[in-house]
PDB file of C-alpha atoms in Angstrom:
ATOM      1  CA  UNK A   1      22.349 -21.577  42.935  1.00 96.00           C
ATOM      2  CA  UNK A   2      25.501 -22.482  42.430  1.00 98.00           C
ATOM      3  CA  UNK A   3      28.861 -23.335  44.141  1.00 98.00           C
ATOM      4  CA  UNK A   4      32.127 -25.411  44.243  1.00 98.00           C
ATOM      5  CA  UNK A   5      31.422 -28.800  44.323  1.00 98.00           C
ATOM      6  CA  UNK A   6      28.160 -28.597  41.835  1.00 98.00           C
ATOM      7  CA  UNK A   7      27.702 -30.756  38.579  1.00 98.00           C
ATOM      8  CA  UNK A   8      25.260 -31.274  35.945  1.00 98.00           C
ATOM      9  CA  UNK A   9      23.298 -28.350  33.292  1.00 98.00           C
ATOM     10  CA  UNK A  10      23.300 -25.419  34.883  1.00 98.00           C
ATOM     11  CA  UNK A  11      27.075 -25.717  35.564  1.00 98.00           C
ATOM     12  CA  UNK A  12      27.810 -26.449  31.630  1.00 98.00           C
ATOM     13  CA  UNK A  13      25.262 -23.169  30.897  1.00 98.00           C
ATOM     14  CA  UNK A  14      27.821 -20.716  33.641  1.00 98.00           C
ATOM     15  CA  UNK A  15      31.021 -22.047  31.869  1.00 98.00           C
ATOM     16  CA  UNK A  16      29.743 -21.156  28.394  1.00 98.00           C
ATOM     17  CA  UNK A  17      28.570 -18.643  29.666  1.00 98.00           C
ATOM     18  CA  UNK A  18      32.013 -16.880  31.441  1.00 98.00           C
ATOM     19  CA  UNK A  19      33.500 -18.484  28.603  1.00 98.00           C
ATOM     20  CA  UNK A  20      31.260 -15.653  25.986  1.00 97.00           C
ATOM     21  CA  UNK A  21      32.629 -13.681  28.453  1.00 98.00           C
ATOM     22  CA  UNK A  22      37.131 -14.892  28.186  1.00 98.00           C
ATOM     23  CA  UNK A  23      36.146 -15.526  31.840  1.00 98.00           C
ATOM     24  CA  UNK A  24      36.092 -19.835  31.700  1.00 98.00           C
ATOM     25  CA  UNK A  25      39.138 -21.444  29.521  1.00 97.00           C
ATOM     26  CA  UNK A  26      38.769 -25.353  30.744  1.00 94.00           C
ATOM     27  CA  UNK A  27      36.747 -27.858  30.541  1.00 95.00           C
ATOM     28  CA  UNK A  28      33.162 -27.479  29.298  1.00 97.00           C
ATOM     29  CA  UNK A  29      32.016 -29.972  31.638  1.00 98.00           C
ATOM     30  CA  UNK A  30      29.502 -29.254  34.192  1.00 98.00           C
ATOM     31  CA  UNK A  31      31.153 -29.384  36.789  1.00 98.00           C
ATOM     32  CA  UNK A  32      31.578 -26.549  39.504  1.00 98.00           C
ATOM     33  CA  UNK A  33      35.369 -26.381  40.036  1.00 98.00           C
ATOM     34  CA  UNK A  34      37.774 -24.302  41.826  1.00 98.00           C
ATOM     35  CA  UNK A  35      38.717 -22.309  37.800  1.00 98.00           C
ATOM     36  CA  UNK A  36      34.390 -21.607  37.920  1.00 98.00           C
ATOM     37  CA  UNK A  37      35.494 -20.451  40.799  1.00 98.00           C
ATOM     38  CA  UNK A  38      37.316 -18.236  39.665  1.00 98.00           C
ATOM     39  CA  UNK A  39      35.665 -17.086  36.613  1.00 98.00           C
ATOM     40  CA  UNK A  40      32.781 -15.718  38.883  1.00 98.00           C
ATOM     41  CA  UNK A  41      33.983 -14.440  41.245  1.00 98.00           C
ATOM     42  CA  UNK A  42      36.671 -12.308  38.317  1.00 98.00           C
ATOM     43  CA  UNK A  43      32.560 -11.675  37.185  1.00 98.00           C
ATOM     44  CA  UNK A  44      31.710 -10.492  39.617  1.00 98.00           C
ATOM     45  CA  UNK A  45      34.353  -8.351  41.401  1.00 98.00           C
ATOM     46  CA  UNK A  46      34.530  -6.757  37.525  1.00 97.00           C
ATOM     47  CA  UNK A  47      29.995  -5.944  37.654  1.00 97.00           C
ATOM     48  CA  UNK A  48      30.497  -5.017  41.399  1.00 97.00           C
ATOM     49  CA  UNK A  49      27.908  -7.474  42.238  1.00 97.00           C
ATOM     50  CA  UNK A  50      27.795  -8.057  46.089  1.00 92.00           C
ATOM     51  CA  UNK A  51      24.804  -9.662  46.549  1.00 94.00           C
ATOM     52  CA  UNK A  52      25.752 -13.027  46.368  1.00 97.00           C
ATOM     53  CA  UNK A  53      29.279 -14.398  47.879  1.00 96.00           C
ATOM     54  CA  UNK A  54      32.303 -14.175  46.135  1.00 95.00           C
ATOM     55  CA  UNK A  55      32.460 -17.210  43.847  1.00 97.00           C
ATOM     56  CA  UNK A  56      28.799 -18.193  44.318  1.00 98.00           C
ATOM     57  CA  UNK A  57      27.095 -18.116  41.546  1.00 98.00           C
ATOM     58  CA  UNK A  58      24.040 -16.957  42.747  1.00 98.00           C
ATOM     59  CA  UNK A  59      20.848 -15.271  41.596  1.00 98.00           C
ATOM     60  CA  UNK A  60      22.164 -11.560  41.244  1.00 98.00           C
ATOM     61  CA  UNK A  61      25.190 -12.968  39.389  1.00 98.00           C
ATOM     62  CA  UNK A  62      23.088 -14.830  37.200  1.00 98.00           C
ATOM     63  CA  UNK A  63      21.116 -12.131  35.645  1.00 98.00           C
ATOM     64  CA  UNK A  64      23.497  -9.500  35.572  1.00 98.00           C
ATOM     65  CA  UNK A  65      25.506 -12.715  33.277  1.00 98.00           C
ATOM     66  CA  UNK A  66      21.655 -13.329  30.757  1.00 97.00           C
ATOM     67  CA  UNK A  67      21.751  -9.978  30.152  1.00 97.00           C
ATOM     68  CA  UNK A  68      25.774 -10.039  29.554  1.00 97.00           C
ATOM     69  CA  UNK A  69      25.337 -13.032  27.688  1.00 97.00           C
ATOM     70  CA  UNK A  70      23.607 -15.092  25.041  1.00 95.00           C
ATOM     71  CA  UNK A  71      22.395 -18.136  25.547  1.00 92.00           C
ATOM     72  CA  UNK A  72      24.400 -21.384  24.580  1.00 86.00           C
TER      73      UNK A  72
END
């Protein structure tokens, strides 16, 4: 589970996947910033994902995003 303030390679992958869907346009730097959180929230709302808190990248959001995007 990833959320605001987290850092690391998993955040980098998340940024790259969000970028594939034009939901994130910032720097791919491995930091879960407010723009990343906003991208996740937008994705969750658009896909009707309710299993995670909005803006939190948990298992339901991850499964959906990984199914929809290619591995970076």
